[in-house]
XYZ file of C-alpha atoms in Angstrom:
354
model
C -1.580 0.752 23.703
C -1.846 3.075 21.075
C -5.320 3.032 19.202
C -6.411 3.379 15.168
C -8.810 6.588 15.616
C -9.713 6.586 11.399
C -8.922 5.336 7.949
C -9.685 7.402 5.265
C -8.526 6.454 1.268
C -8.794 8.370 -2.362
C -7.795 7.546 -5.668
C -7.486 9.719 -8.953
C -10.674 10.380 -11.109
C -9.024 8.428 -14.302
C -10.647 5.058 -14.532
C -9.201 2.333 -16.621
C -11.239 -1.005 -16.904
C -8.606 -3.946 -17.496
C -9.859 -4.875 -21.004
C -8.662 -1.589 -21.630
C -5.424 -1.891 -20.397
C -5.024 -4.880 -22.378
C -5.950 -3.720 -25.534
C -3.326 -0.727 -24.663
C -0.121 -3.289 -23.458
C -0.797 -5.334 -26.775
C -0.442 -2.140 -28.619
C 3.074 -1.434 -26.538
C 4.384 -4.877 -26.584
C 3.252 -6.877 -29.278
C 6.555 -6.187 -31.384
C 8.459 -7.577 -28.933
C 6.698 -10.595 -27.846
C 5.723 -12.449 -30.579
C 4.172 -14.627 -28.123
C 1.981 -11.779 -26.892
C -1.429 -13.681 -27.016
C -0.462 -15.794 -24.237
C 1.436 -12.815 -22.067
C -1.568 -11.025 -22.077
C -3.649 -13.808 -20.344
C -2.135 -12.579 -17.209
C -5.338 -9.736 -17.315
C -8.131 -11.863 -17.454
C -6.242 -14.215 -14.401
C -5.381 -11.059 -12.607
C -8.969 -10.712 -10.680
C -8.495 -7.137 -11.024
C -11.603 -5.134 -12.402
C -10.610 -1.494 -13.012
C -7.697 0.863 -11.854
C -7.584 4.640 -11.039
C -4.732 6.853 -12.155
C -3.774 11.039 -11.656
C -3.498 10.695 -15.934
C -5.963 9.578 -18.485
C -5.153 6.529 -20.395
C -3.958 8.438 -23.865
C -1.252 9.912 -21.517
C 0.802 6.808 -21.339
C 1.175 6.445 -25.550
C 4.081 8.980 -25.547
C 7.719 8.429 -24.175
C 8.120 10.701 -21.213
C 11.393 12.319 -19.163
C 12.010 11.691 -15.548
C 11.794 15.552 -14.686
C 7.662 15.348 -16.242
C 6.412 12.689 -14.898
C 8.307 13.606 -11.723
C 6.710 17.375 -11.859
C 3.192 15.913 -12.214
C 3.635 13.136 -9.344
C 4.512 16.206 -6.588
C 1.361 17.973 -7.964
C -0.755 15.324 -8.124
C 0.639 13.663 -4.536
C 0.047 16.600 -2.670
C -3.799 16.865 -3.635
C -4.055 12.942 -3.148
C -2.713 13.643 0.476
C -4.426 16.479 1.165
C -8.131 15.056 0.602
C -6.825 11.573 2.117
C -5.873 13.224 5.854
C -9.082 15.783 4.955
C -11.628 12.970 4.987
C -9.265 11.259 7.650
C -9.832 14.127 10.526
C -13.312 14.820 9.206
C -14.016 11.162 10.070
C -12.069 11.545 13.675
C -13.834 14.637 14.507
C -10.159 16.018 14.792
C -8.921 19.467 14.209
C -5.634 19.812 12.190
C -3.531 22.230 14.869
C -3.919 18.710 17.524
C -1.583 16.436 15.217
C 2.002 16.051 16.976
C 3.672 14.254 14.353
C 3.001 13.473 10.189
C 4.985 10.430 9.146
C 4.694 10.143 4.998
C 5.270 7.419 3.245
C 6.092 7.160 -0.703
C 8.097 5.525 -3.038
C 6.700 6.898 -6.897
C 8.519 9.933 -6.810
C 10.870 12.447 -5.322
C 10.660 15.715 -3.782
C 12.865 17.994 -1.626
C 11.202 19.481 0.383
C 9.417 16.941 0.859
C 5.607 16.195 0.635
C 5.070 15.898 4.651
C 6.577 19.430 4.509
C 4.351 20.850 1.991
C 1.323 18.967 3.848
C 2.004 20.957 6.837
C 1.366 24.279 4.946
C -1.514 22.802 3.083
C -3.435 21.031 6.179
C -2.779 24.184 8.604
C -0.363 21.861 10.717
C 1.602 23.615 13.300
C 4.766 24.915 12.442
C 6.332 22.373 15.639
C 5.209 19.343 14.075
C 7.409 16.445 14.516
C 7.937 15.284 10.539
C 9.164 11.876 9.832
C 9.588 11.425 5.664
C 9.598 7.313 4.522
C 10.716 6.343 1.515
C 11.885 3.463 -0.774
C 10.046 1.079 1.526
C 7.640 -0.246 -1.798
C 4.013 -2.123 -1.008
C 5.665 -2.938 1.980
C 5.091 1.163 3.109
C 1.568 1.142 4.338
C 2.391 -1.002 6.842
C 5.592 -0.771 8.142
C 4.580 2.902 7.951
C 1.677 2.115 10.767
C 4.041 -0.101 12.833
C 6.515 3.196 12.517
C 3.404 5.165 13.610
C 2.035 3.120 16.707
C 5.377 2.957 17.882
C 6.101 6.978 18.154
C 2.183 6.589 20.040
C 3.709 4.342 22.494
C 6.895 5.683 23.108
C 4.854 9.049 23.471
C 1.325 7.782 24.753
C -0.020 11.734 24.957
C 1.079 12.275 21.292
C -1.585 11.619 18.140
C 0.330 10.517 14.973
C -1.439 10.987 11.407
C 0.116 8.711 8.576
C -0.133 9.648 4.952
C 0.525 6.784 2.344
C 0.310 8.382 -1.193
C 1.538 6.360 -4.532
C 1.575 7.105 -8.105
C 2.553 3.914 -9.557
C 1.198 4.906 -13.114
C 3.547 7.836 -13.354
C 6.645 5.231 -13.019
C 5.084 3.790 -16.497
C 8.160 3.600 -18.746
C 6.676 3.122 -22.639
C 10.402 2.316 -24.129
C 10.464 -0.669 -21.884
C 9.748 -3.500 -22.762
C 10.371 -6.083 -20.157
C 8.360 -8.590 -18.512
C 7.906 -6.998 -15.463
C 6.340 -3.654 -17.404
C 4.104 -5.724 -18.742
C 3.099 -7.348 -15.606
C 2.561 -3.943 -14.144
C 0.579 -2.477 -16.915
C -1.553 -5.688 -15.879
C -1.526 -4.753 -11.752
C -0.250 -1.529 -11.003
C -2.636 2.045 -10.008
C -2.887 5.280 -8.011
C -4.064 5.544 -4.217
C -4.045 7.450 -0.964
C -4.415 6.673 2.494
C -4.213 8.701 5.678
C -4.568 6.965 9.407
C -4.690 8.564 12.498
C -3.074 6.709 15.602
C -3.386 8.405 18.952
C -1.474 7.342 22.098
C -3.346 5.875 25.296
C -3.074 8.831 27.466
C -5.038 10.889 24.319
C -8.203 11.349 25.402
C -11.365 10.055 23.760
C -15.071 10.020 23.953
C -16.298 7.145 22.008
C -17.195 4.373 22.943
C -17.031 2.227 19.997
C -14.163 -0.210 20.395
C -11.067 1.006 18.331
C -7.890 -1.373 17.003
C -5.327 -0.801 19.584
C -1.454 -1.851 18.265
C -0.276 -4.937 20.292
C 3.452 -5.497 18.236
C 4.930 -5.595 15.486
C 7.707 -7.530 13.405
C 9.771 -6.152 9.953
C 11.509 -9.108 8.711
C 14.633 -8.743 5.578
C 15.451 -11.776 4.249
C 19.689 -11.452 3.239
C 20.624 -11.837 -0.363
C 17.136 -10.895 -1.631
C 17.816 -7.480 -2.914
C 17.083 -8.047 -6.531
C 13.655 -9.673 -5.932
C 11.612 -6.249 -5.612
C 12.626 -2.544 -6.378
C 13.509 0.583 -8.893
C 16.072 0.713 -11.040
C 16.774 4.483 -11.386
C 17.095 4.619 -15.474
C 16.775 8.067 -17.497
C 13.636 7.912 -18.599
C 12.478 7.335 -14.635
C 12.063 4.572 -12.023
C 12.012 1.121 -13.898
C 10.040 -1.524 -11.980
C 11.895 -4.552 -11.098
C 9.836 -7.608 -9.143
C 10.755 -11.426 -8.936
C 8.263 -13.768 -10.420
C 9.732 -15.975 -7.479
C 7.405 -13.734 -4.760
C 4.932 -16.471 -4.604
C 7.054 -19.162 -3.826
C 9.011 -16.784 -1.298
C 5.407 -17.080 0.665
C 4.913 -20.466 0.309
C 8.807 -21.067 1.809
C 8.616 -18.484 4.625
C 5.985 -16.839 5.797
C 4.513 -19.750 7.869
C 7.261 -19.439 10.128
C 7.533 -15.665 10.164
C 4.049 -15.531 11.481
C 4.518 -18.428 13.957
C 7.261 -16.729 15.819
C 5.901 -13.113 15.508
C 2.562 -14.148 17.325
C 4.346 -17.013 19.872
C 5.392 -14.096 21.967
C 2.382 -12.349 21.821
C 0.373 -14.872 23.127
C -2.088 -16.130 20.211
C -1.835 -18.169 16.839
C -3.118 -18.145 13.409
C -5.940 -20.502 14.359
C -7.049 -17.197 16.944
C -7.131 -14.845 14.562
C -10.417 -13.160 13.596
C -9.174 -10.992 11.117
C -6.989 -10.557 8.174
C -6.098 -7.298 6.169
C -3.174 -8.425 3.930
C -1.747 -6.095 0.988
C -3.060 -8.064 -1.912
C 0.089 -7.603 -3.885
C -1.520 -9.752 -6.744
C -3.961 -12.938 -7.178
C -0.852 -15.285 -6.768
C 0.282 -13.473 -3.594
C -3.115 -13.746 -1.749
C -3.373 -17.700 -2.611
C 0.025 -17.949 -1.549
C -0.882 -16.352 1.678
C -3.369 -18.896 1.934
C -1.622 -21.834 1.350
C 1.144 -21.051 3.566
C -0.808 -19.958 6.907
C -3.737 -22.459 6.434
C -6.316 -19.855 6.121
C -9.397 -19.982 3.703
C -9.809 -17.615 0.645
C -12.672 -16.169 2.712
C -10.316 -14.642 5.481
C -8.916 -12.863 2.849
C -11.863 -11.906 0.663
C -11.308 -8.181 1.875
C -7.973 -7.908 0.289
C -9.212 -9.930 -3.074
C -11.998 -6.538 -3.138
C -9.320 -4.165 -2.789
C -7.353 -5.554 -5.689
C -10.718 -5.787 -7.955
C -11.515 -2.703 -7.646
C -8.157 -0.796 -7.445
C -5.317 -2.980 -8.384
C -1.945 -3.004 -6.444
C -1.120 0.301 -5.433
C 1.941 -0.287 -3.687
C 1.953 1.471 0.364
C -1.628 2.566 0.526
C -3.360 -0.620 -0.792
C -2.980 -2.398 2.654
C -4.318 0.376 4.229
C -7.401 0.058 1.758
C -7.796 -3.137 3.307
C -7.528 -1.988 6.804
C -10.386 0.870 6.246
C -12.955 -2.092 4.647
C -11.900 -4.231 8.072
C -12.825 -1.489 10.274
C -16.228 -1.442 8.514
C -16.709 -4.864 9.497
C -17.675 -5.955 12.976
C -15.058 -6.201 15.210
C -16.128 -7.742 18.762
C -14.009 -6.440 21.468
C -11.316 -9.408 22.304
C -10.966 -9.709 18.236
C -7.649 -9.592 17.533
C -6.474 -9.748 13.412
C -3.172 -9.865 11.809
C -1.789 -6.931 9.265
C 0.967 -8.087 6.517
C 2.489 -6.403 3.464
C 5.330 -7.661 1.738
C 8.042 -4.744 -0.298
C 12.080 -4.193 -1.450
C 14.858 -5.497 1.147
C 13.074 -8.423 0.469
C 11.032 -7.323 3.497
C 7.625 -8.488 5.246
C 5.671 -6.819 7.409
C 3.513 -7.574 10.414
C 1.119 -6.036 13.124
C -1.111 -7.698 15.696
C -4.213 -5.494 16.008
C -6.808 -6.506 19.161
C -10.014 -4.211 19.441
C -10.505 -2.944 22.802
């Protein structure tokens, strides 16, 4: 089974505390909500604590173009990337020129070539890498990106697999909209990076600390749920659109999506040690909870992610997955992965350390 070797996560050096970004969304939106007092009590119930983002927070006064913001997410990606799988192989003891194949996963901006391609010049990749570009697939992306991962590992057990999850949610800020739903992200949304490294079984290895090996996996799309999550490509850039029905979606399905995703696989919820779910927001993570039967404890990791970082789409599950690794795992352990993005789509892995 293909094995999780290391974790490693960044974020920008711009800090924003949240009673900053409140002070900042009453100054955007208070014309058109003359209700604003009330909208903005979505900060304080938020949980969240501070954000990072590539820009400082007197960036995101002025109206900016696509092509700009665009221009500074390829520059500001690519150094994001590059320290995440840095710190990544520095952590695996792993030289560069031994990767067989960089999957990359975004969905805050565009570039062609893309980033995994300018990766391989930065990192000192070799020129034969196999390169496998993701995109579009939202906070769902850090994990389906690691299913996409373990599989390659299996298919090719002597192959190691590094995954880069980079997202620049801040740079999507539009300042001439003024929805709901960009005023909800002003309240949730930041920058991250993650990098994983997944080797196959037949890679050799010389530790003996026990490492998460994949045991499945399970993408779900629910049909006619297409307008519940996503971008709507507009000319000033990529206008956030998310359903404030996500909760409920939780509540109505995900009990069952589990169920039958573990059945075959030979455990339960009630056998589950561990928990690293992409906390996509204070109502998402009780929603979890009330639909599998869990306690807010088994997901306290994910609540610390989103304190201290916010939702940053792809990477933020993999946030969570580096602070599990911290924790004792006993071999036997086995814990459940879940992220939930655009299609509408969920997410699972069953991770066992061995």
């Amino acid at each position: 089974m293909p094995r999780i070797e290391a974790v490693a996560t960044v974020v920008p050096p711009h800090v924003v505390n949240q009673e900053e970004s409140m002070l900042l969304a009453r100054q955007f939106f208070q014309e058109a909500f003359p209700d604003i007092d009330r909208l903005l009590g979505i900060f304080s119930h938020s949980q969240i604590r501070k954000r990072h983002f590539c820009m400082p927070i007197d960036w995101f006064s002025q109206d900016r173009i696509f092509a700009e913001k665009n221009q500074l997410y390829v520059e500001n990606a690519e150094a994001l990337a590059v320290e995440a799988v840095s710190r990544c192989l520095e952590k695996a003891l792993v030289p560069a020129d031994t990767i067989d194949c960089l999957m990359f996963v975004s969905s805050t901006g565009i570039a062609t070539p893309s980033m995994d391609s300018r990766l391989v010049n930065r990192l000192g990749l070799r020129p034969d890498i196999t390169r496998v570009p993701l995109w579009g697939l939202g906070c769902a992306g850090g994990a389906m990106g690691l299913s996409r991962a373990c599989e390659y590992a299996r298919a090719y057990p002597q192959k190691r697999v590094l995954l880069v999850s980079v997202e620049l949610c801040g740079l999507t800020f539009i300042r001439q909209d003024m929805s709901k739903s960009n005023l909800v992200a002003t309240c949730l949304f930041g920058d991250g990076a993650a990098a994983v490294l997944v080797d196959g079984d037949e890679v050799a290895t010389s530790s003996a600390v026990p490492r998460l090996s994949f045991c499945g996996s399970r993408t779900t799309t629910w049909p006619d749920t297409l307008d519940v999550m996503g971008w709507e490509v507009t000319e000033p850039g990529l206008r956030v659109i998310f359903s404030r029905d996500i909760p409920t979606l939780i509540k109505q399905s995900m009990k069952e999506n589990v169920d039958s995703f573990l059945h075959p696989l030979d455990t339960s919820i009630d056998q589950l040690r561990h928990f690293i779910f992409h906390p996509g927001g204070a109502k998402v993570l009780t929603a979890y909870q009330q639909s599998l039967g869990i306690s807010q404890d088994a997901t306290r990791l994910s609540e610390e992610v989103l304190c201290n970082f916010g939702n940053m789409s792809s990477p933020t599950v993999l946030f969570v997955l580096e602070k599990s690794m911290e924790q004792h795992w006993e071999v036997g352990d086995r814990g459940l992965m879940a992220a939930l993005g655009p299609g509408f789509s969920s997410e699972l892995l069953l991770l066992e350390a061995r």
